[in-house]
mmCIF file of C-alpha atoms in Angstrom:
data_model
loop_
_atom_site.group_PDB
_atom_site.id
_atom_site.type_symbol
_atom_site.label_atom_id
_atom_site.label_comp_id
_atom_site.label_asym_id
_atom_site.label_seq_id
_atom_site.Cartn_x
_atom_site.Cartn_y
_atom_site.Cartn_z
ATOM 1 C CA MET L 147 -8.685 58.651 -53.329
ATOM 2 C CA THR L 148 -12.030 59.327 -54.460
ATOM 3 C CA ARG L 149 -11.544 58.847 -58.395
ATOM 4 C CA GLY L 150 -14.018 56.356 -59.605
ATOM 5 C CA TYR L 151 -16.138 56.265 -56.662
ATOM 6 C CA ASP L 152 -19.953 55.769 -57.213
ATOM 7 C CA PRO L 153 -22.173 56.414 -54.311
ATOM 8 C CA GLY L 154 -24.940 54.407 -55.826
ATOM 9 C CA PRO L 155 -28.399 55.435 -57.003
ATOM 10 C CA ARG L 156 -29.772 58.107 -54.553
ATOM 11 C CA ILE L 157 -32.971 59.956 -54.229
ATOM 12 C CA ALA L 158 -33.120 63.936 -54.507
ATOM 13 C CA HIS L 159 -36.382 64.988 -53.231
ATOM 14 C CA ALA L 160 -40.113 64.319 -53.015
ATOM 15 C CA GLY L 161 -41.377 64.725 -56.626
ATOM 16 C CA GLY L 162 -45.034 64.404 -56.758
ATOM 17 C CA ILE L 163 -48.122 62.656 -56.014
ATOM 18 C CA ASN L 164 -50.953 61.659 -58.308
ATOM 19 C CA ILE L 165 -54.391 61.947 -56.555
ATOM 20 C CA GLY L 166 -57.541 60.304 -57.878
ATOM 21 C CA THR L 167 -60.423 62.418 -57.576
ATOM 22 C CA PRO L 168 -63.889 61.635 -58.502
ATOM 23 C CA ASP L 169 -64.781 65.336 -58.947
ATOM 24 C CA LEU L 170 -61.885 66.903 -61.188
ATOM 25 C CA GLU L 171 -63.434 70.201 -61.737
ATOM 26 C CA ARG L 172 -63.894 70.782 -58.177
ATOM 27 C CA SER L 173 -59.945 69.682 -57.330
ATOM 28 C CA LEU L 174 -58.935 71.849 -60.015
ATOM 29 C CA TRP L 175 -60.697 74.991 -58.564
ATOM 30 C CA PHE L 176 -59.394 73.970 -55.311
ATOM 31 C CA PHE L 177 -55.614 73.812 -56.211
ATOM 32 C CA ARG L 178 -55.623 75.991 -59.353
ATOM 33 C CA ASP L 179 -57.834 78.758 -58.290
ATOM 34 C CA LEU L 180 -57.501 78.531 -54.554
ATOM 35 C CA PHE L 181 -54.072 77.465 -54.011
ATOM 36 C CA GLY L 182 -52.915 79.537 -57.081
ATOM 37 C CA MET L 183 -50.976 76.464 -58.759
ATOM 38 C CA GLU L 184 -50.215 76.655 -62.442
ATOM 39 C CA VAL L 185 -51.922 74.185 -64.567
ATOM 40 C CA THR L 186 -49.074 73.075 -66.919
ATOM 41 C CA ALA L 187 -51.125 70.473 -69.100
ATOM 42 C CA GLU L 188 -54.685 68.675 -69.285
ATOM 43 C CA ASP L 189 -55.445 65.716 -71.142
ATOM 44 C CA ASP L 190 -58.360 63.352 -71.327
ATOM 45 C CA GLY L 191 -59.382 63.628 -67.650
ATOM 46 C CA VAL L 192 -56.028 64.213 -66.185
ATOM 47 C CA ALA L 193 -54.396 67.730 -65.027
ATOM 48 C CA TYR L 194 -51.041 68.447 -64.124
ATOM 49 C CA LEU L 195 -49.866 71.229 -61.788
ATOM 50 C CA ARG L 196 -46.847 73.074 -60.075
ATOM 51 C CA GLY L 197 -46.393 75.772 -57.656
ATOM 52 C CA TYR L 198 -45.013 79.179 -58.149
ATOM 53 C CA GLN L 199 -41.323 78.235 -57.430
ATOM 54 C CA GLU L 200 -41.332 74.762 -59.140
ATOM 55 C CA TRP L 201 -39.799 74.656 -62.623
ATOM 56 C CA ASP L 202 -40.140 70.918 -63.289
ATOM 57 C CA HIS L 203 -43.163 70.218 -65.348
ATOM 58 C CA HIS L 204 -45.523 69.050 -62.343
ATOM 59 C CA CYS L 205 -45.602 68.047 -58.902
ATOM 60 C CA LEU L 206 -49.482 67.290 -58.699
ATOM 61 C CA VAL L 207 -51.081 65.037 -60.893
ATOM 62 C CA LEU L 208 -55.095 65.172 -60.671
ATOM 63 C CA THR L 209 -56.760 61.915 -62.182
ATOM 64 C CA GLN L 210 -60.570 61.799 -62.738
ATOM 65 C CA GLN L 211 -61.669 58.586 -61.579
ATOM 66 C CA ASP L 212 -64.660 56.882 -59.747
ATOM 67 C CA GLU L 213 -62.434 55.970 -56.741
ATOM 68 C CA ALA L 214 -60.715 58.645 -54.296
ATOM 69 C CA ILE L 215 -57.553 56.903 -53.899
ATOM 70 C CA ILE L 216 -53.781 57.762 -54.206
ATOM 71 C CA ASN L 217 -52.403 56.503 -57.451
ATOM 72 C CA ALA L 218 -48.869 57.189 -56.921
ATOM 73 C CA TYR L 219 -45.964 58.692 -54.761
ATOM 74 C CA SER L 220 -43.149 59.791 -56.598
ATOM 75 C CA PHE L 221 -39.582 60.740 -55.906
ATOM 76 C CA ARG L 222 -36.944 62.305 -58.278
ATOM 77 C CA VAL L 223 -33.562 60.365 -58.307
ATOM 78 C CA ALA L 224 -30.308 62.197 -58.563
ATOM 79 C CA ARG L 225 -28.953 61.125 -61.683
ATOM 80 C CA PRO L 226 -30.621 59.796 -65.003
ATOM 81 C CA GLN L 227 -28.899 56.328 -64.527
ATOM 82 C CA ASP L 228 -30.224 56.060 -61.043
ATOM 83 C CA VAL L 229 -33.488 54.913 -62.452
ATOM 84 C CA GLU L 230 -31.945 51.977 -63.923
ATOM 85 C CA LEU L 231 -29.733 51.429 -60.953
ATOM 86 C CA PHE L 232 -32.621 51.267 -58.533
ATOM 87 C CA HIS L 233 -34.598 48.980 -60.814
ATOM 88 C CA GLU L 234 -31.716 46.456 -60.744
ATOM 89 C CA GLN L 235 -31.402 47.001 -56.834
ATOM 90 C CA LEU L 236 -34.745 46.668 -56.025
ATOM 91 C CA THR L 237 -35.278 43.487 -58.611
ATOM 92 C CA ALA L 238 -32.347 41.770 -56.971
ATOM 93 C CA GLU L 239 -34.318 42.443 -53.496
ATOM 94 C CA GLY L 240 -37.172 40.424 -54.828
ATOM 95 C CA LEU L 241 -39.638 43.389 -55.468
ATOM 96 C CA ASP L 242 -41.743 43.226 -58.358
ATOM 97 C CA VAL L 243 -40.905 46.452 -60.350
ATOM 98 C CA ARG L 244 -42.848 48.018 -63.146
ATOM 99 C CA VAL L 245 -41.223 50.118 -65.844
ATOM 100 C CA LEU L 246 -43.246 52.917 -66.899
ATOM 101 C CA PRO L 247 -42.447 54.412 -70.287
ATOM 102 C CA ALA L 248 -41.626 58.158 -70.838
ATOM 103 C CA GLY L 249 -44.658 60.040 -71.354
ATOM 104 C CA SER L 250 -46.691 57.720 -68.941
ATOM 105 C CA GLU L 251 -47.152 60.999 -67.044
ATOM 106 C CA THR L 252 -46.991 64.045 -69.477
ATOM 107 C CA GLY L 253 -43.480 65.771 -69.181
ATOM 108 C CA ARG L 254 -41.856 62.967 -67.256
ATOM 109 C CA GLY L 255 -39.343 60.615 -68.736
ATOM 110 C CA GLU L 256 -39.125 56.733 -67.968
ATOM 111 C CA ALA L 257 -40.165 55.817 -64.352
ATOM 112 C CA ILE L 258 -40.336 52.640 -62.316
ATOM 113 C CA ARG L 259 -43.088 51.615 -60.020
ATOM 114 C CA PHE L 260 -42.929 49.326 -57.050
ATOM 115 C CA LEU L 261 -44.728 48.895 -53.598
ATOM 116 C CA ILE L 262 -43.088 49.649 -50.343
ATOM 117 C CA PRO L 263 -42.307 46.293 -48.559
ATOM 118 C CA GLY L 264 -44.366 46.387 -45.177
ATOM 119 C CA GLY L 265 -46.319 49.427 -46.363
ATOM 120 C CA GLY L 266 -47.843 48.676 -49.726
ATOM 121 C CA HIS L 267 -47.739 52.215 -51.188
ATOM 122 C CA PRO L 268 -47.226 52.666 -54.655
ATOM 123 C CA ILE L 269 -43.864 54.722 -55.295
ATOM 124 C CA GLU L 270 -42.520 55.831 -58.398
ATOM 125 C CA LEU L 271 -38.834 56.995 -59.191
ATOM 126 C CA PHE L 272 -38.153 59.253 -61.948
ATOM 127 C CA HIS L 273 -35.247 61.629 -63.154
ATOM 128 C CA ASP L 274 -36.030 63.169 -66.618
ATOM 129 C CA MET L 275 -38.810 65.970 -66.461
ATOM 130 C CA ALA L 276 -39.730 68.778 -68.747
ATOM 131 C CA ARG L 277 -39.230 72.361 -67.534
ATOM 132 C CA PRO L 278 -41.684 74.446 -69.595
ATOM 133 C CA GLN L 279 -42.094 78.119 -69.528
ATOM 134 C CA PRO L 280 -45.357 79.339 -68.205
ATOM 135 C CA PRO L 281 -47.711 81.450 -70.417
ATOM 136 C CA ALA L 282 -46.676 84.989 -71.038
ATOM 137 C CA GLY L 283 -49.755 86.209 -68.675
ATOM 138 C CA LEU L 284 -48.516 84.064 -65.777
ATOM 139 C CA ARG L 285 -44.666 84.931 -66.157
ATOM 140 C CA SER L 286 -43.061 86.503 -62.941
ATOM 141 C CA ARG L 287 -40.478 89.323 -63.117
ATOM 142 C CA LEU L 288 -38.386 87.116 -60.545
ATOM 143 C CA PRO L 289 -36.564 84.736 -62.461
ATOM 144 C CA GLY L 290 -36.490 82.138 -59.881
ATOM 145 C CA ASN L 291 -40.111 81.892 -59.905
ATOM 146 C CA SER L 292 -41.709 79.661 -62.709
ATOM 147 C CA SER L 293 -45.010 81.844 -62.440
ATOM 148 C CA ARG L 294 -46.356 84.828 -60.525
ATOM 149 C CA ARG L 295 -47.434 84.118 -56.958
ATOM 150 C CA ARG L 296 -51.442 83.800 -57.079
ATOM 151 C CA GLY L 297 -54.227 82.702 -54.607
ATOM 152 C CA LEU L 298 -53.011 81.232 -51.413
ATOM 153 C CA GLY L 299 -49.276 81.162 -52.536
ATOM 154 C CA VAL L 300 -48.123 77.671 -52.820
ATOM 155 C CA ARG L 301 -44.528 77.593 -53.610
ATOM 156 C CA ARG L 302 -43.898 73.804 -54.132
ATOM 157 C CA LEU L 303 -44.498 70.515 -52.875
ATOM 158 C CA ASP L 304 -42.950 69.728 -49.556
ATOM 159 C CA HIS L 305 -43.612 66.090 -48.514
ATOM 160 C CA LEU L 306 -45.669 63.119 -48.480
ATOM 161 C CA ASN L 307 -47.134 61.429 -45.319
ATOM 162 C CA VAL L 308 -48.116 57.858 -45.474
ATOM 163 C CA MET L 309 -49.420 55.111 -42.912
ATOM 164 C CA THR L 310 -49.197 51.445 -42.358
ATOM 165 C CA SER L 311 -50.129 48.882 -40.001
ATOM 166 C CA PRO L 312 -48.572 48.900 -36.513
ATOM 167 C CA ALA L 313 -47.432 45.467 -37.369
ATOM 168 C CA THR L 314 -45.470 46.420 -40.362
ATOM 169 C CA ILE L 315 -44.502 49.983 -39.862
ATOM 170 C CA ASN L 316 -41.096 48.972 -38.360
ATOM 171 C CA GLN L 317 -40.167 46.954 -41.495
ATOM 172 C CA ALA L 318 -41.401 49.836 -43.997
ATOM 173 C CA GLU L 319 -39.398 52.271 -42.031
ATOM 174 C CA ALA L 320 -36.245 50.423 -42.076
ATOM 175 C CA TRP L 321 -36.840 49.621 -45.896
ATOM 176 C CA LEU L 322 -36.990 53.286 -46.615
ATOM 177 C CA ARG L 323 -33.695 53.871 -44.779
ATOM 178 C CA GLU L 324 -31.816 50.631 -45.803
ATOM 179 C CA SER L 325 -32.905 50.514 -49.538
ATOM 180 C CA LEU L 326 -33.991 54.121 -50.567
ATOM 181 C CA GLY L 327 -31.325 55.824 -48.371
ATOM 182 C CA PHE L 328 -33.679 58.335 -46.447
ATOM 183 C CA ARG L 329 -32.275 59.466 -43.225
ATOM 184 C CA ARG L 330 -34.703 59.500 -39.990
ATOM 185 C CA ARG L 331 -34.626 62.922 -38.585
ATOM 186 C CA GLU L 332 -37.389 62.607 -35.692
ATOM 187 C CA PHE L 333 -39.204 59.733 -34.520
ATOM 188 C CA LEU L 334 -42.304 58.872 -32.246
ATOM 189 C CA THR L 335 -42.718 55.890 -29.627
ATOM 190 C CA LEU L 336 -44.934 54.653 -26.965
ATOM 191 C CA PRO L 337 -43.343 55.103 -23.579
ATOM 192 C CA GLN L 338 -44.199 51.522 -22.786
ATOM 193 C CA ALA L 339 -42.870 50.059 -26.037
ATOM 194 C CA PRO L 340 -39.746 52.019 -27.101
ATOM 195 C CA GLY L 341 -39.091 49.515 -29.724
ATOM 196 C CA LEU L 342 -42.273 50.276 -31.726
ATOM 197 C CA ILE L 343 -42.263 53.274 -34.159
ATOM 198 C CA LEU L 344 -45.622 55.262 -34.107
ATOM 199 C CA ALA L 345 -44.217 57.734 -36.824
ATOM 200 C CA SER L 346 -40.917 58.497 -38.425
ATOM 201 C CA TRP L 347 -39.856 61.808 -40.569
ATOM 202 C CA LEU L 348 -37.458 61.013 -43.045
ATOM 203 C CA SER L 349 -35.519 63.130 -45.672
ATOM 204 C CA VAL L 350 -32.685 63.053 -48.172
ATOM 205 C CA ASN L 351 -31.709 66.548 -47.734
ATOM 206 C CA SER L 352 -32.000 69.228 -45.250
ATOM 207 C CA LYS L 353 -35.902 69.273 -44.606
ATOM 208 C CA LEU L 354 -37.517 67.302 -41.894
ATOM 209 C CA HIS L 355 -38.958 65.010 -44.294
ATOM 210 C CA ASP L 356 -39.569 64.158 -47.924
ATOM 211 C CA ILE L 357 -41.822 61.334 -46.551
ATOM 212 C CA ALA L 358 -43.124 60.493 -43.162
ATOM 213 C CA ILE L 359 -44.678 57.208 -42.175
ATOM 214 C CA GLY L 360 -47.019 56.370 -39.386
ATOM 215 C CA ALA L 361 -48.914 53.521 -37.882
ATOM 216 C CA ALA L 362 -52.359 53.703 -39.228
ATOM 217 C CA PRO L 363 -55.024 53.949 -36.335
ATOM 218 C CA ASN L 364 -57.410 51.630 -38.792
ATOM 219 C CA GLY L 365 -54.579 48.882 -38.713
ATOM 220 C CA GLN L 366 -54.638 48.760 -42.499
ATOM 221 C CA ASP L 367 -51.431 49.008 -44.903
ATOM 222 C CA ALA L 368 -51.060 51.425 -47.859
ATOM 223 C CA GLN L 369 -53.061 54.413 -45.995
ATOM 224 C CA PHE L 370 -52.470 57.849 -47.069
ATOM 225 C CA HIS L 371 -52.506 60.647 -44.491
ATOM 226 C CA HIS L 372 -51.508 63.858 -46.394
ATOM 227 C CA VAL L 373 -49.655 65.741 -48.831
ATOM 228 C CA ALA L 374 -47.836 69.078 -47.889
ATOM 229 C CA PHE L 375 -47.577 72.081 -49.787
ATOM 230 C CA ALA L 376 -45.075 74.839 -48.899
ATOM 231 C CA ILE L 377 -46.200 78.493 -48.608
ATOM 232 C CA GLU L 378 -43.971 81.271 -47.710
ATOM 233 C CA ASN L 379 -44.641 82.397 -44.178
ATOM 234 C CA PHE L 380 -46.744 82.307 -40.769
ATOM 235 C CA HIS L 381 -48.781 85.333 -41.960
ATOM 236 C CA ASP L 382 -49.664 83.473 -45.107
ATOM 237 C CA MET L 383 -50.907 80.566 -43.145
ATOM 238 C CA LEU L 384 -53.301 82.990 -40.971
ATOM 239 C CA THR L 385 -54.551 84.177 -44.087
ATOM 240 C CA ALA L 386 -55.187 80.777 -45.775
ATOM 241 C CA ALA L 387 -57.057 79.819 -42.612
ATOM 242 C CA ASP L 388 -59.319 82.786 -42.513
ATOM 243 C CA GLN L 389 -60.063 82.495 -46.553
ATOM 244 C CA LEU L 390 -60.729 78.731 -46.117
ATOM 245 C CA LYS L 391 -63.080 79.141 -43.157
ATOM 246 C CA ASP L 392 -65.114 81.607 -45.147
ATOM 247 C CA LEU L 393 -65.223 79.076 -48.019
ATOM 248 C CA ASP L 394 -66.389 76.384 -45.933
ATOM 249 C CA ILE L 395 -63.449 74.162 -46.616
ATOM 250 C CA GLN L 396 -63.168 71.285 -44.018
ATOM 251 C CA ILE L 397 -60.158 72.180 -41.747
ATOM 252 C CA ASP L 398 -58.962 68.869 -39.856
ATOM 253 C CA ALA L 399 -56.427 70.737 -37.772
ATOM 254 C CA GLY L 400 -54.584 74.080 -37.135
ATOM 255 C CA PRO L 401 -53.412 76.567 -37.831
ATOM 256 C CA GLY L 402 -50.652 75.938 -35.351
ATOM 257 C CA LYS L 403 -46.942 75.000 -34.817
ATOM 258 C CA HIS L 404 -45.675 71.326 -34.514
ATOM 259 C CA GLY L 405 -43.306 70.678 -31.884
ATOM 260 C CA ILE L 406 -41.620 67.718 -34.101
ATOM 261 C CA GLY L 407 -39.848 69.837 -36.943
ATOM 262 C CA GLN L 408 -41.070 73.356 -35.765
ATOM 263 C CA ALA L 409 -43.187 74.141 -38.803
ATOM 264 C CA MET L 410 -46.579 75.813 -38.823
ATOM 265 C CA TYR L 411 -49.312 73.744 -40.206
ATOM 266 C CA LEU L 412 -52.986 73.812 -41.550
ATOM 267 C CA TYR L 413 -54.713 70.534 -42.361
ATOM 268 C CA LEU L 414 -57.687 70.773 -44.729
ATOM 269 C CA ARG L 415 -59.616 68.521 -47.270
ATOM 270 C CA ASP L 416 -59.623 68.860 -51.161
ATOM 271 C CA PRO L 417 -63.424 69.254 -51.598
ATOM 272 C CA GLY L 418 -63.253 67.208 -55.016
ATOM 273 C CA SER L 419 -61.346 64.085 -53.708
ATOM 274 C CA GLY L 420 -61.770 64.214 -50.006
ATOM 275 C CA HIS L 421 -58.107 63.713 -49.550
ATOM 276 C CA ARG L 422 -56.152 65.521 -46.618
ATOM 277 C CA ILE L 423 -53.848 68.362 -47.837
ATOM 278 C CA GLU L 424 -51.534 70.329 -45.548
ATOM 279 C CA LEU L 425 -50.146 73.772 -45.856
ATOM 280 C CA TYR L 426 -46.808 74.028 -44.253
ATOM 281 C CA SER L 427 -44.498 76.870 -43.463
ATOM 282 C CA GLY L 428 -41.057 77.156 -41.852
ATOM 283 C CA GLY L 429 -39.497 74.397 -39.863
ATOM 284 C CA ARG L 430 -36.167 73.370 -38.696
ATOM 285 C CA GLU L 431 -33.378 72.304 -41.161
ATOM 286 C CA PHE L 432 -31.062 69.685 -40.843
ATOM 287 C CA PHE L 433 -27.489 70.244 -42.178
ATOM 288 C CA GLU L 434 -25.391 68.029 -39.855
ATOM 289 C CA PRO L 435 -23.806 64.951 -41.590
ATOM 290 C CA ASP L 436 -23.928 63.161 -38.001
ATOM 291 C CA TRP L 437 -27.321 64.230 -36.814
ATOM 292 C CA GLU L 438 -28.709 61.716 -34.383
ATOM 293 C CA PRO L 439 -32.582 61.423 -34.814
ATOM 294 C CA ILE L 440 -34.785 62.933 -31.888
ATOM 295 C CA GLU L 441 -36.993 60.597 -30.209
ATOM 296 C CA TRP L 442 -40.307 61.573 -28.993
ATOM 297 C CA LYS L 443 -42.794 60.124 -26.521
ATOM 298 C CA ALA L 444 -46.500 59.727 -27.641
ATOM 299 C CA ASP L 445 -47.334 61.019 -24.204
ATOM 300 C CA ASN L 446 -45.683 64.416 -24.974
ATOM 301 C CA PRO L 447 -48.518 66.462 -26.781
ATOM 302 C CA ILE L 448 -46.055 69.289 -27.724
ATOM 303 C CA GLY L 449 -44.537 67.255 -30.455
ATOM 304 C CA LEU L 450 -47.908 67.340 -32.292
ATOM 305 C CA THR L 451 -48.539 70.866 -31.403
ATOM 306 C CA TRP L 452 -46.101 73.254 -29.694
ATOM 307 C CA TYR L 453 -49.016 75.934 -30.056
ATOM 308 C CA GLY L 454 -52.281 76.156 -31.297
ATOM 309 C CA ASP L 455 -55.181 73.767 -30.547
ATOM 310 C CA LEU L 456 -54.258 70.041 -30.153
ATOM 311 C CA PRO L 457 -56.030 68.038 -32.715
ATOM 312 C CA SER L 458 -58.378 65.685 -31.738
ATOM 313 C CA VAL L 459 -56.669 62.056 -32.120
ATOM 314 C CA ASP L 460 -59.720 59.951 -30.881
ATOM 315 C CA PRO L 461 -60.112 57.553 -33.656
ATOM 316 C CA GLN L 462 -63.901 57.410 -33.084
ATOM 317 C CA THR L 463 -64.504 61.178 -33.671
ATOM 318 C CA SER L 464 -61.529 62.612 -35.085
ATOM 319 C CA SER L 465 -61.210 63.687 -38.776
ATOM 320 C CA TYR L 466 -57.576 64.423 -38.291
ATOM 321 C CA VAL L 467 -56.564 60.747 -37.800
ATOM 322 C CA THR L 468 -58.564 59.183 -40.584
ATOM 323 C CA THR L 469 -56.698 57.954 -43.763
ATOM 324 C CA THR L 470 -57.464 57.306 -47.269
ATOM 325 C CA PRO L 471 -56.360 54.281 -49.541
ATOM 326 C CA SER L 472 -53.750 53.920 -52.196
ATOM 327 C CA ALA L 473 -53.674 52.148 -55.298
ATOM 328 C CA GLY L 474 -51.707 48.671 -55.657
ATOM 329 C CA LEU L 475 -48.974 47.919 -58.106
ATOM 330 C CA ASP L 476 -51.332 48.441 -61.222
ATOM 331 C CA LEU L 477 -52.742 51.869 -62.011
ATOM 332 C CA PRO L 478 -56.294 52.047 -61.639
ATOM 333 C CA HIS L 479 -58.565 52.598 -64.562
ATOM 334 C CA ARG L 480 -59.339 56.417 -64.834
ATOM 335 C CA ARG L 481 -62.595 57.721 -65.678
ATOM 336 C CA THR L 482 -62.757 59.950 -69.388
#
């Protein structure tokens, strides 16, 4: 019955993010020394990093440049041929798709780059990625770990969170589901306007989200809210909060527990770039093939925080709701 069946191109998981930072050394200190991530390569103003349970070459690229913008949001596809198949599909949809040759990011194979319709965020899809061994001094005795646990103990990249204008969020969210195959897990609407999505959490696996998309308070497209990195447990989250406070790192919200997804969170800022970073632990998993998305109403505060102080969402005073911009289709010029 299934002989010869091809499900078509599929996304496997959130693969990475390329962060533009005006202060590369400060960002490196933050992710390498404080978070404990392994630097797998450095080249001409660009650094590549991964968590201690990641074997792919990198999940994080830090690019030294004058403007603090997000250069790319990356996803790994399920099969090598899916890069080409997505290229064909997206071109047929009328998107402008750029081909990035192998090595455009160190350790990564050929990729394609395009903008989310209705969102404007630069997305890169890839499959091939090197899996380097760590240096002898960083190797773990646990064969499942790529390196020893260090610093605050970042295990891996968990998800990406982006925003676009309220006028285009429904289009962008629907496109992510219909064209890239993401499944809506939970979503947020206004009580007085149930057809308008305020935020949606989407994944292609058992997680709550590989990507979340929300309505930007500033009304602009192509906005970045945060990238989340997973740590092991709730105790680690509290230890991180204690150390970050003592180092005078800006904390935007938390520690607390989300009602949506039920993970523990802590939002802070990379001091080199000013972009928002989330430390993330736990959360509900979704295994049901017939899962019906949970709808939350914006007047229910426990969605944002089940316990912990509710973050300020006043756009005039809150640092939690501010966003930072993304690059366009062309990669920005980096500073060397």
